[in-house]
Coordinates of C-alpha atoms in Angstrom, one line a residue:
M1 CA 0.0 0.0 0.0
K2 CA 1.4 3.4 -1.0
T3 CA 2.4 6.0 1.6
Q4 CA -0.3 8.4 0.3
Y5 CA -3.0 5.9 1.1
R6 CA -1.5 5.0 4.4
R7 CA -1.7 8.7 5.4
W8 CA -5.3 9.2 4.5
I9 CA -6.4 6.0 6.1
A10 CA -4.5 6.7 9.4
W11 CA -6.0 10.1 9.8
A12 CA -9.4 8.9 8.7
L13 CA -9.3 6.3 11.5
A14 CA -8.3 9.0 14.0
G15 CA -11.1 11.3 12.8
L16 CA -13.6 8.4 12.9
L17 CA -12.8 7.6 16.5
V18 CA -12.9 11.2 17.7
I19 CA -16.3 11.8 16.0
S20 CA -17.7 8.5 17.4
S21 CA -16.6 9.5 20.8
G22 CA -18.3 12.9 20.6
T23 CA -21.6 11.6 19.2
A24 CA -22.0 8.7 21.5
L25 CA -21.2 10.4 24.8
A26 CA -24.0 9.9 27.3
Q27 CA -24.0 9.8 31.1
G28 CA -20.6 9.3 32.4
A29 CA -18.3 10.4 35.2
V30 CA -17.5 13.7 33.4
A31 CA -19.9 16.6 34.0
P32 CA -21.7 17.7 30.8
E33 CA -20.1 21.2 30.8
Y34 CA -16.6 19.6 30.7
R35 CA -17.2 17.1 27.9
W36 CA -15.3 19.2 25.5
L37 CA -12.3 18.7 27.7
T38 CA -12.7 15.0 27.4
F39 CA -12.8 15.2 23.6
A40 CA -9.7 17.4 23.6
V41 CA -7.6 15.0 25.7
F42 CA -8.8 11.9 23.9
A43 CA -8.2 13.6 20.5
A44 CA -4.6 14.6 21.5
I45 CA -3.6 11.1 22.7
I46 CA -5.3 9.3 19.7
S47 CA -3.8 11.7 17.2
L48 CA -0.3 11.1 18.7
T49 CA -0.6 7.4 18.4
M50 CA -2.0 7.5 14.9
Y51 CA 0.8 9.8 13.8
V52 CA 3.2 7.2 15.2
T53 CA 1.4 4.6 13.1
Y54 CA 1.7 6.8 10.0
L55 CA 5.5 7.0 10.6
A56 CA 5.8 3.3 11.3
A57 CA 3.9 2.3 8.2
K58 CA 6.8 3.7 6.1
R59 CA 9.1 1.1 7.7
V60 CA 7.0 -2.0 7.2
K61 CA 8.2 -3.6 3.9
T62 CA 8.9 -7.2 4.9
A63 CA 7.4 -10.0 7.0
S64 CA 10.2 -9.4 9.5
D65 CA 9.2 -5.7 9.8
F66 CA 5.6 -6.6 10.3
Y67 CA 6.0 -9.4 12.9
T68 CA 9.1 -8.3 14.8
A69 CA 9.9 -4.7 13.7
G70 CA 12.9 -6.1 11.9
G71 CA 14.6 -7.0 15.2
G72 CA 15.6 -3.3 15.6
I73 CA 14.1 -2.6 19.0
T74 CA 16.6 -1.9 21.8
G75 CA 16.4 -3.5 25.2
L76 CA 15.2 -0.3 26.8
Q77 CA 12.6 0.3 24.2
N78 CA 11.4 -3.3 24.4
G79 CA 11.3 -3.2 28.2
W80 CA 8.9 -0.2 28.0
A81 CA 6.9 -2.0 25.2
I82 CA 6.6 -5.2 27.3
A83 CA 5.4 -3.0 30.2
G84 CA 2.9 -1.4 27.9
D85 CA 1.8 -4.8 26.6
Y86 CA 1.5 -6.3 30.1
L87 CA -0.1 -3.4 32.0
S88 CA -3.6 -3.8 30.8
A89 CA -6.7 -2.1 32.1
A90 CA -6.9 -4.9 34.7
S91 CA -3.6 -3.6 36.1
F92 CA -4.3 0.1 35.9
L93 CA -7.9 0.1 37.0
G94 CA -8.6 -3.4 38.4
I95 CA -5.7 -3.7 40.9
A96 CA -6.2 -0.2 42.3
G97 CA -9.9 -1.0 42.6
L98 CA -9.3 -4.3 44.4
I99 CA -6.9 -2.6 46.9
S100 CA -9.5 0.1 47.5
Q101 CA -12.1 -2.5 48.2
Y102 CA -10.2 -5.3 49.9
G103 CA -6.9 -3.8 51.1
Y104 CA -4.0 -6.2 51.3
D105 CA -5.5 -9.0 49.2
G106 CA -5.9 -6.7 46.2
F107 CA -2.1 -6.3 46.1
M108 CA -1.5 -10.0 45.7
Y109 CA -2.3 -9.8 42.0
S110 CA 0.5 -7.3 41.7
V111 CA 2.9 -9.7 43.4
G112 CA 1.9 -12.6 41.2
W113 CA 2.4 -10.7 37.9
L114 CA 5.7 -9.2 39.0
V115 CA 7.2 -12.5 40.2
A116 CA 6.2 -14.0 36.8
Y117 CA 9.0 -11.9 35.1
I118 CA 11.6 -13.5 37.2
T119 CA 10.6 -16.8 35.6
V120 CA 10.7 -15.2 32.2
L121 CA 14.1 -13.6 32.8
L122 CA 15.8 -16.8 34.1
V123 CA 14.4 -19.5 31.8
I124 CA 12.6 -18.0 28.8
A125 CA 13.8 -14.7 27.4
E126 CA 17.3 -15.5 26.0
P127 CA 16.7 -19.1 24.7
C128 CA 13.5 -18.0 23.0
R129 CA 15.3 -15.1 21.3
N130 CA 18.0 -17.5 20.1
I131 CA 15.7 -20.3 18.9
G132 CA 12.6 -18.6 17.5
R133 CA 12.0 -16.1 14.8
Y134 CA 8.5 -14.6 14.8
T135 CA 6.1 -16.7 16.9
L136 CA 5.7 -19.3 19.7
P137 CA 5.3 -22.2 17.2
D138 CA 8.7 -21.2 15.7
I139 CA 10.3 -22.2 19.0
L140 CA 8.5 -25.6 19.1
A141 CA 9.1 -26.3 15.4
Y142 CA 12.8 -25.9 15.5
R143 CA 13.7 -29.4 16.7
N144 CA 10.3 -31.1 16.4
D145 CA 8.1 -32.0 13.4
P146 CA 7.5 -28.5 11.8
K147 CA 4.0 -29.0 10.4
A148 CA 2.6 -30.7 13.5
M149 CA 4.1 -28.0 15.8
R150 CA 2.8 -25.1 13.7
I151 CA -0.7 -26.6 13.8
V152 CA -1.0 -27.3 17.5
G153 CA 1.1 -24.2 18.4
A154 CA -1.0 -21.9 16.2
L155 CA -4.3 -23.3 17.6
S156 CA -3.0 -22.7 21.2
V157 CA -1.9 -19.1 20.3
I158 CA -5.3 -18.4 18.8
T159 CA -7.1 -20.0 21.7
V160 CA -5.2 -17.9 24.4
S161 CA -5.4 -14.7 22.3
T162 CA -9.1 -15.1 21.7
F163 CA -9.9 -15.6 25.4
Y164 CA -7.8 -12.7 26.5
L165 CA -8.9 -10.6 23.6
T166 CA -12.6 -11.1 24.3
A167 CA -12.1 -10.2 27.9
Q168 CA -10.2 -7.0 26.9
M169 CA -12.8 -6.0 24.4
V170 CA -15.7 -6.5 26.8
G171 CA -13.8 -4.9 29.6
G172 CA -12.9 -2.0 27.4
G173 CA -16.5 -1.4 26.3
V174 CA -17.7 -1.5 29.9
L175 CA -14.9 0.6 31.4
V176 CA -15.0 3.3 28.8
K177 CA -18.8 3.5 29.1
T178 CA -18.4 3.8 32.8
L179 CA -15.6 6.4 32.6
I180 CA -17.0 8.8 30.0
G181 CA -20.4 7.6 28.9
I182 CA -19.6 6.2 25.4
D183 CA -22.2 3.6 24.5
Y184 CA -20.9 0.1 24.9
E185 CA -21.2 -0.9 21.2
V186 CA -19.5 2.3 20.0
S187 CA -16.7 1.7 22.6
V188 CA -16.0 -1.8 21.3
I189 CA -16.1 -0.7 17.7
A190 CA -13.8 2.3 18.5
V191 CA -11.3 0.0 20.3
G192 CA -11.4 -2.4 17.3
I193 CA -11.0 0.2 14.6
L194 CA -8.1 2.0 16.3
M195 CA -6.4 -1.3 17.1
L196 CA -6.7 -2.4 13.4
G197 CA -5.2 0.9 12.4
Y198 CA -2.1 0.2 14.5
V199 CA -1.6 -3.4 13.5
L200 CA -2.8 -3.3 9.9
F201 CA -0.6 -0.5 8.7
G202 CA 2.2 -0.3 11.3
G203 CA 2.6 -3.9 12.3
M204 CA 5.0 -4.6 15.2
V205 CA 6.7 -1.2 14.7
A206 CA 3.6 0.8 15.4
T207 CA 2.4 -1.6 18.1
T208 CA 5.7 -1.3 19.9
W209 CA 5.7 2.5 19.9
V210 CA 2.1 2.8 20.8
Q211 CA 2.8 0.5 23.8
I212 CA 5.8 2.6 24.8
I213 CA 3.8 5.8 24.6
K214 CA 1.0 4.2 26.6
A215 CA 3.3 2.9 29.3
I216 CA 5.0 6.3 29.7
L217 CA 1.6 8.0 30.0
L218 CA 0.5 5.4 32.5
V219 CA 3.5 5.8 34.7
I220 CA 3.3 9.6 34.5
A221 CA -0.4 9.6 35.5
S222 CA 0.2 7.2 38.3
L223 CA 3.2 9.1 39.6
V224 CA 1.3 12.4 39.7
L225 CA -1.6 10.8 41.6
V226 CA 0.7 9.1 44.1
V227 CA 2.7 12.3 44.8
L228 CA -0.6 14.2 45.4
V229 CA -1.8 11.4 47.7
W230 CA 1.4 10.9 49.6
L231 CA 2.7 14.5 49.8
P232 CA 0.5 15.6 52.8
Y233 CA 2.2 12.9 54.9
G234 CA 5.7 14.1 54.1
F235 CA 6.2 10.8 52.1
S236 CA 6.0 8.9 55.4
L237 CA 4.6 5.4 54.7
P238 CA 3.6 4.7 58.4
A239 CA 1.7 8.0 58.7
F240 CA -0.1 7.4 55.4
L241 CA -1.2 3.8 56.3
Q242 CA -2.2 4.9 59.8
D243 CA -4.5 7.6 58.3
V244 CA -6.0 5.0 55.9
V245 CA -6.8 2.4 58.5
G246 CA -8.2 5.1 60.8
D247 CA -10.7 6.4 58.3
P248 CA -14.3 5.6 59.1
K249 CA -15.1 4.8 55.5
V250 CA -12.5 2.1 55.4
Q251 CA -13.6 0.7 58.8
A252 CA -17.2 0.5 57.6
R253 CA -16.1 -1.4 54.4
V254 CA -14.2 -4.0 56.5
A255 CA -17.2 -4.4 58.8
S256 CA -19.5 -5.0 55.8
L257 CA -17.1 -7.7 54.4
L258 CA -16.6 -9.5 57.8
G259 CA -20.3 -9.5 58.7
D260 CA -21.2 -10.8 62.2
P261 CA -17.6 -11.2 63.5
A262 CA -17.2 -7.4 63.0
R263 CA -19.6 -6.7 65.9
N264 CA -17.0 -7.7 68.5
M265 CA -14.2 -5.7 66.9
S266 CA -13.2 -2.1 67.7
A267 CA -12.7 0.6 65.1
I268 CA -8.9 0.2 65.4
E269 CA -9.2 -3.5 64.9
L270 CA -11.4 -3.1 61.8
G271 CA -8.9 -0.7 60.3
Q272 CA -6.0 -2.9 61.0
R273 CA -7.9 -5.8 59.3
F274 CA -7.7 -3.8 56.0
L275 CA -3.9 -4.4 56.0
E276 CA -4.2 -8.2 56.6
P277 CA -5.1 -11.1 54.2
G278 CA -8.4 -12.8 54.0
L279 CA -10.9 -10.1 53.0
Y280 CA -10.9 -11.2 49.3
F281 CA -9.1 -14.6 49.1
K282 CA -11.0 -16.9 51.5
S283 CA -9.1 -20.0 50.6
P284 CA -5.3 -20.2 50.7
I285 CA -5.2 -23.0 48.2
D286 CA -7.2 -20.9 45.7
Q287 CA -4.6 -18.2 46.0
V288 CA -1.8 -20.7 45.4
S289 CA -3.5 -21.9 42.3
L290 CA -4.0 -18.4 41.0
G291 CA -0.4 -17.5 41.7
M292 CA 0.9 -20.5 39.7
A293 CA -1.3 -19.5 36.8
L294 CA -0.1 -15.9 36.9
V295 CA 3.6 -16.8 37.2
F296 CA 3.8 -19.6 34.6
G297 CA 1.0 -18.2 32.4
T298 CA 2.9 -15.0 31.8
A299 CA 5.9 -17.0 30.5
G300 CA 3.5 -18.7 28.0
L301 CA 1.5 -15.7 26.8
P302 CA 2.1 -15.6 23.0
H303 CA 2.0 -11.8 22.7
I304 CA 4.7 -11.5 25.4
L305 CA 6.9 -14.2 23.9
M306 CA 6.7 -12.4 20.5
R307 CA 8.4 -9.3 22.0
F308 CA 11.7 -11.2 22.5
F309 CA 12.0 -11.5 18.7
T310 CA 12.0 -7.8 18.2
V311 CA 15.5 -7.2 19.7
P312 CA 18.7 -7.9 17.8
T313 CA 20.6 -10.0 20.5
A314 CA 20.0 -12.2 23.4
Q315 CA 21.7 -9.7 25.6
Q316 CA 19.1 -7.1 24.6
A317 CA 16.4 -9.7 25.3
R318 CA 17.7 -10.0 28.9
K319 CA 18.0 -6.3 29.2
S320 CA 14.4 -5.8 28.0
V321 CA 13.2 -8.1 30.7
V322 CA 15.2 -6.3 33.4
W323 CA 13.7 -3.0 32.3
A324 CA 10.3 -4.5 32.1
M325 CA 10.6 -5.8 35.7
A326 CA 11.7 -2.5 37.0
I327 CA 8.9 -0.6 35.2
I328 CA 6.2 -3.1 36.1
G329 CA 7.4 -3.5 39.6
G330 CA 7.6 0.2 40.2
F331 CA 4.1 0.7 38.8
Y332 CA 2.6 -2.0 41.0
V333 CA 4.1 -0.3 44.0
L334 CA 2.3 2.8 42.9
T335 CA -1.0 0.9 42.7
L336 CA -0.7 0.4 46.5
F337 CA -0.9 4.1 47.0
L338 CA -3.6 4.6 44.4
G339 CA -5.8 1.9 46.0
F340 CA -5.3 3.1 49.6
G341 CA -5.6 6.7 48.5
A342 CA -8.9 6.1 46.8
A343 CA -10.2 4.2 49.8
K344 CA -9.2 7.1 52.1
H345 CA -10.3 10.1 50.0
V346 CA -13.2 8.7 47.9
G347 CA -14.3 5.8 50.0
P348 CA -15.0 2.1 49.1
A349 CA -18.7 2.7 49.2
A350 CA -18.6 5.6 46.9
I351 CA -16.4 3.7 44.5
A352 CA -18.6 0.6 44.5
A353 CA -21.7 2.9 43.9
V354 CA -20.2 3.8 40.6
D355 CA -18.8 0.4 39.7
A356 CA -19.3 -2.7 41.8
G357 CA -15.9 -4.1 40.9
G358 CA -14.1 -1.0 42.1
N359 CA -12.6 -0.2 38.6
M360 CA -13.4 3.5 39.0
A361 CA -11.1 3.9 42.0
G362 CA -8.2 5.4 40.1
P363 CA -10.3 7.8 37.9
L364 CA -12.4 9.0 40.9
L365 CA -9.2 9.5 42.9
A366 CA -7.8 11.7 40.1
Q367 CA -11.0 13.7 40.0
F368 CA -11.0 14.2 43.8
L369 CA -7.3 15.2 43.9
G370 CA -7.9 17.8 41.1
G371 CA -10.7 19.5 43.1
G372 CA -13.7 17.4 42.7
P373 CA -16.5 16.8 40.1
N374 CA -17.3 20.5 39.7
S375 CA -13.7 21.7 39.1
F376 CA -11.9 22.2 35.8
L377 CA -8.7 20.5 37.1
G378 CA -10.6 17.6 38.6
N379 CA -12.3 16.9 35.3
F380 CA -9.1 17.4 33.3
M381 CA -7.4 14.8 35.5
L382 CA -10.3 12.5 35.1
A383 CA -10.3 12.9 31.3
F384 CA -6.5 12.3 31.2
V385 CA -6.8 9.1 33.3
S386 CA -9.8 8.0 31.1
A387 CA -7.8 8.6 27.9
V388 CA -4.8 6.7 29.3
A389 CA -7.1 3.8 30.3
F390 CA -8.5 3.8 26.7
A391 CA -5.0 3.8 25.2
T392 CA -4.1 0.9 27.7
I393 CA -7.0 -1.2 26.4
V394 CA -6.2 -0.5 22.7
A395 CA -2.4 -1.2 23.1
V396 CA -3.0 -4.6 24.8
V397 CA -5.6 -5.5 22.2
A398 CA -3.2 -4.6 19.4
G399 CA -0.6 -7.0 20.8
L400 CA -3.1 -9.8 21.1
V401 CA -4.4 -9.3 17.6
L402 CA -0.9 -9.3 16.2
A403 CA -0.1 -12.5 18.0
A404 CA -3.2 -14.3 16.6
A405 CA -2.7 -12.9 13.1
S406 CA 0.9 -14.0 13.1
A407 CA -0.2 -17.5 14.0
I408 CA -2.6 -17.6 11.2
A409 CA -0.5 -16.0 8.5
H410 CA 3.0 -17.1 9.4
D411 CA 2.5 -20.5 10.9
L412 CA -0.7 -21.9 9.2
Y413 CA -0.5 -20.1 5.8
V414 CA 3.2 -20.0 5.2
G415 CA 4.4 -22.9 7.4
V416 CA 1.6 -25.4 6.9
Y417 CA -0.3 -24.5 3.7
H418 CA 2.9 -23.7 1.7
G419 CA 4.9 -26.4 3.5
G420 CA 7.5 -23.9 4.8
D421 CA 8.5 -23.1 1.2
T422 CA 9.8 -19.6 0.5
V423 CA 7.0 -17.2 0.1
P424 CA 7.6 -13.7 -1.4
P425 CA 7.9 -11.0 1.4
Q426 CA 5.1 -8.9 -0.1
Q427 CA 2.8 -12.0 -0.1
Q428 CA 3.6 -12.7 3.5
V429 CA 2.8 -9.2 4.6
R430 CA -0.4 -9.3 2.6
A431 CA -1.4 -12.5 4.3
A432 CA -0.6 -11.0 7.7
R433 CA -2.8 -8.0 7.0
I434 CA -5.7 -10.1 5.8
A435 CA -5.4 -12.2 9.0
T436 CA -5.3 -9.0 11.0
V437 CA -8.6 -7.9 9.5
L438 CA -10.2 -11.2 10.1
V439 CA -9.0 -11.4 13.8
G440 CA -10.0 -7.8 14.3
A441 CA -13.5 -8.3 12.9
L442 CA -13.9 -11.4 15.0
A443 CA -12.8 -9.5 18.1
I444 CA -15.3 -6.7 17.5
T445 CA -18.1 -9.1 16.8
I446 CA -17.5 -11.3 19.9
G447 CA -17.0 -8.1 22.0
I448 CA -20.4 -6.8 21.0
A449 CA -22.1 -10.2 21.3
A450 CA -20.7 -10.7 24.8
K451 CA -22.3 -7.5 26.1
G452 CA -23.6 -7.9 29.7
Q453 CA -21.8 -11.3 30.1
N454 CA -19.5 -12.2 32.9
V455 CA -16.1 -12.6 31.2
A456 CA -14.0 -12.9 34.3
H457 CA -13.5 -16.6 33.5
L458 CA -12.0 -15.7 30.1
V459 CA -9.0 -14.1 31.8
A460 CA -8.6 -17.1 34.0
L461 CA -8.8 -19.3 30.9
A462 CA -6.1 -17.3 29.0
F463 CA -3.6 -17.6 31.8
A464 CA -4.6 -21.2 32.6
V465 CA -4.1 -22.4 29.0
A466 CA -0.8 -20.4 28.7
A467 CA 0.5 -21.9 31.9
S468 CA -0.8 -25.5 31.4
A469 CA -0.1 -26.0 27.6
N470 CA 2.3 -23.3 26.3
F471 CA 4.7 -23.0 29.2
P472 CA 5.4 -26.8 29.7
C473 CA 6.0 -27.3 26.0
V474 CA 8.3 -24.3 25.6
L475 CA 10.3 -25.1 28.7
L476 CA 10.8 -28.8 28.0
T477 CA 11.6 -28.4 24.4
L478 CA 14.3 -25.9 25.4
Y479 CA 15.8 -27.8 28.3
W480 CA 15.0 -31.6 27.9
K481 CA 16.9 -33.7 25.4
R482 CA 14.2 -36.4 25.3
C483 CA 11.3 -34.0 24.5
S484 CA 9.7 -34.9 21.3
T485 CA 6.9 -34.1 18.9
G486 CA 4.6 -36.6 20.5
G487 CA 5.2 -35.0 23.9
I488 CA 4.5 -31.5 22.7
V489 CA 1.3 -32.6 21.0
A490 CA 0.2 -34.4 24.1
G491 CA 1.1 -31.5 26.3
M492 CA -0.8 -29.0 24.2
I493 CA -3.9 -31.1 24.0
V494 CA -4.0 -32.2 27.7
G495 CA -3.1 -28.8 29.0
T496 CA -5.6 -26.9 26.9
V497 CA -8.5 -29.4 27.5
L498 CA -7.9 -29.5 31.2
A499 CA -7.6 -25.8 31.6
V500 CA -10.7 -25.1 29.6
G501 CA -12.7 -28.0 31.0
L502 CA -11.9 -27.2 34.7
T503 CA -12.6 -23.5 34.2
L504 CA -16.0 -24.2 32.7
V505 CA -17.1 -26.2 35.8
S506 CA -15.5 -23.8 38.3
P507 CA -17.1 -20.9 40.3
N508 CA -16.1 -18.5 37.5
V509 CA -19.2 -19.6 35.5
T510 CA -22.6 -18.2 36.3
Y511 CA -24.9 -20.6 38.1
P512 CA -28.6 -19.3 37.8
K513 CA -29.8 -21.1 40.9
A514 CA -27.1 -19.5 43.1
V515 CA -27.6 -16.1 41.5
K516 CA -31.3 -16.2 42.2
A517 CA -30.7 -17.3 45.8
A518 CA -28.3 -14.4 46.4
A519 CA -30.8 -12.0 44.7
Q520 CA -33.6 -13.2 46.9
K521 CA -31.4 -12.8 50.0
V522 CA -30.8 -9.1 49.1
L523 CA -34.5 -8.5 48.6
D524 CA -35.4 -10.2 51.9
G525 CA -33.0 -8.0 53.8
E526 CA -33.9 -4.8 52.1
A527 CA -36.5 -3.6 54.5
A528 CA -34.3 -3.9 57.6
K529 CA -31.4 -2.2 55.9
R530 CA -33.5 0.6 54.6
T531 CA -34.9 1.3 58.0
A532 CA -31.4 1.5 59.5
I533 CA -30.2 3.8 56.7
E534 CA -33.2 6.1 57.1
A535 CA -32.5 6.4 60.8
A536 CA -28.9 7.3 60.0
L537 CA -30.1 9.9 57.5
A538 CA -32.0 11.6 60.3
S539 CA -28.9 11.8 62.5
S540 CA -27.5 15.1 63.4
D541 CA -24.0 13.7 62.8
A542 CA -23.1 15.0 59.3
L543 CA -20.5 12.2 58.8
A544 CA -23.0 9.5 59.6
A545 CA -25.6 11.1 57.4
G546 CA -23.2 11.4 54.5
Q547 CA -22.3 7.7 54.9
A548 CA -26.0 6.8 55.0
K549 CA -26.5 8.5 51.6
L550 CA -23.8 6.3 50.1
D551 CA -25.3 3.2 51.8
L552 CA -28.7 4.1 50.4
A553 CA -27.3 4.5 46.8
L554 CA -25.6 1.1 47.2
L555 CA -28.8 -0.5 48.5
D556 CA -30.8 0.8 45.7
K557 CA -28.3 -0.4 43.2
A558 CA -28.2 -3.9 44.9
V559 CA -32.0 -4.1 44.9
Q560 CA -32.1 -3.1 41.2
K561 CA -29.5 -5.7 40.3
A562 CA -31.3 -8.4 42.4
N563 CA -34.6 -7.7 40.5
D564 CA -32.8 -7.8 37.2
D565 CA -31.2 -11.1 38.0
L566 CA -34.5 -12.7 39.0
V567 CA -36.0 -11.6 35.7
K568 CA -32.9 -12.6 33.7
F569 CA -32.6 -16.1 35.1
A570 CA -36.4 -16.8 35.5
G571 CA -37.0 -20.5 34.7
R572 CA -33.3 -21.4 34.7
E573 CA -31.7 -23.5 37.3
T574 CA -28.4 -24.7 35.7
S575 CA -25.4 -23.3 33.9
F576 CA -24.9 -23.7 30.2
L577 CA -23.3 -27.1 31.0
G578 CA -26.3 -28.2 33.0
L579 CA -24.8 -27.8 36.4
E580 CA -26.5 -26.3 39.5
K581 CA -23.2 -25.7 41.3
P582 CA -19.5 -25.9 40.5
L583 CA -17.9 -29.4 40.2
F584 CA -14.4 -27.9 40.6
Q585 CA -14.1 -25.5 43.5
L586 CA -10.9 -23.6 42.5
K587 CA -11.5 -20.4 40.5
N588 CA -8.2 -21.0 38.6
P589 CA -7.3 -24.6 37.6
G590 CA -3.6 -24.0 37.6
L591 CA -2.8 -26.1 40.7
V592 CA -4.2 -29.2 38.8
S593 CA -3.8 -28.4 35.1
I594 CA -0.2 -27.2 35.2
P595 CA 1.4 -30.3 36.7
L596 CA -0.7 -32.5 34.4
G597 CA 0.4 -30.5 31.4
F598 CA 4.0 -31.2 32.3
L599 CA 3.2 -34.8 32.9
A600 CA 1.6 -35.1 29.5
V601 CA 4.7 -33.7 27.8
L602 CA 6.9 -36.1 29.8
L603 CA 4.8 -39.2 29.1
G604 CA 4.2 -38.3 25.4
S605 CA 7.9 -37.8 24.9
L606 CA 8.9 -41.1 26.5
L607 CA 6.2 -43.1 24.7
F608 CA 6.7 -41.5 21.2
R609 CA 10.4 -41.1 20.4
D610 CA 11.4 -38.7 17.7
K611 CA 14.8 -39.2 16.0
R612 CA 14.7 -35.6 14.6
S613 CA 14.1 -34.1 18.0
E614 CA 17.0 -36.0 19.5
A615 CA 19.3 -35.4 16.5
L616 CA 18.8 -31.6 16.7
W617 CA 19.2 -31.4 20.5
P618 CA 23.0 -30.5 20.4
E619 CA 22.3 -27.7 17.9
V620 CA 19.4 -26.5 20.1
Y621 CA 21.6 -26.6 23.2
A622 CA 24.4 -24.7 21.5
R623 CA 22.1 -22.1 19.9
Q624 CA 20.0 -21.3 23.0
N625 CA 23.2 -20.7 25.0
T626 CA 25.2 -18.8 22.4
G627 CA 22.8 -17.3 20.0
I628 CA 24.9 -18.4 17.0
L629 CA 23.0 -18.0 13.7
A630 CA 19.8 -17.1 15.6
S631 CA 18.5 -15.1 12.7
K632 CA 18.4 -18.4 10.7
A633 CA 16.4 -20.3 13.2
A634 CA 13.2 -20.4 11.1
S635 CA 15.1 -22.3 8.3
H636 CA 14.4 -25.5 10.2

């Protein structure tokens, strides 16, 4: 495609997104008189990223440019890009929200995701850079049967990417609608169109730089908020935490979570409980299973593994992981202050009144620190945080779409359909762009179709499959001489089937009978709660009356949801698999599926020997440790 057309299409995409944002804006967190400010901030960030895409499009001439930016990304740049790829809306909005609602337990997600990069640094980054070329199946196909590896590897990549992609698209639609009032369908379409613009014309070059820009903006926004939150305490952590646990809003939240046991606890004890585990994770074994999936799943995520092929040397691959760990680790420390700051200044009840999951904690904190909902600065800060959240979603989606499109075009079309024969570079790029359009259209369609659905289990599925299928296969093919084609196929199948199967019969899935029982319990207790709230509203204590107003809003929202659930699930008693309650009690199957995935690779390799796999082991061992002729890895 000529540069002239690229230019027109890139700016047309930016204009389309800005126009759609303006026409679809409804009731959101931004006051009507400040909507123009939201448009301006969004337009500025979107225009910046689209200009980067326009510049990147000039550099995309070969398949290597499209898939891996020609291997010309430095370790520092790749570290920022990995951070941008990894710090999704779940990190930016979700973790801060969990901390604001559950205290210590919310921070455990941060720990799991950060520790994951130690695994990536020690055992994955350098060998993958030395063995592979573009995709995860390239690593598996190096010493095993190429066609079989590309088929099972591509299917796994597409599976993981689709699960994660759907969750991001749905989450993006819901969060952007909550943040600034854009209709859900328009939000999903806008995310999809902008993402297609990045990947379709700029490939990995544009995706990399968009992720870098987004990561920098994310860190800047978080640093500004943390400084404003922490500054009044002279940057003293004990003083800050003492003020948080002494806040009545926080103590009331802990009391509501604990229920009856809270009656025998003092206000000081309730506040201290906010800094202790157990408010969110009730079962230690469930937390262990989740931790395993986060740690090992990260090392098996295809869009993260692809990033190691964008650097020129193994040394730069290691450097990129170190930078990514520093950036991601620093950011997760900031979420601690964002979450606790939101709990202190905004209040868990006020946050939950806007979004039950707590995802508005960061944006509402920004609005408060800027002067509140009626101030210019408050709405500017809210608009900036909203725009960064939007860029966060789009950047992650772009990485996922590129991973799925690469699996289709490079592994299935070039590697399987053409039998690995040499395909002209222009034809490879054309195939990659066609695959990108197909994956993007599928993502938009699924995102719109999944409106109103609980997609939390899809995130669990993505990490579970990556940890149970991808990670065992990649690790053992790199480090075990006896690993063979039969073992990889067995590991991919067993790991994927177990991860998907156990998740579909876990508590992540909606069970109508349980939902209706919970809804009826809310309605049965409504009268007593409303009487208590009305009594508090009549109190002369201004603080108690203010808390009662928030409690009333929460009660009204809970009652409305309960009535909606009773109508929605009327006549239904079982899940879509015909179950009244979960068969598998862990929310994440990692504790079971990961060991069995490893076992499948071991048994499959011992039962089905592969002479090619063993014959190429000396070369694999030498290449992964030295990087000699790494650029020619795909020739096998």
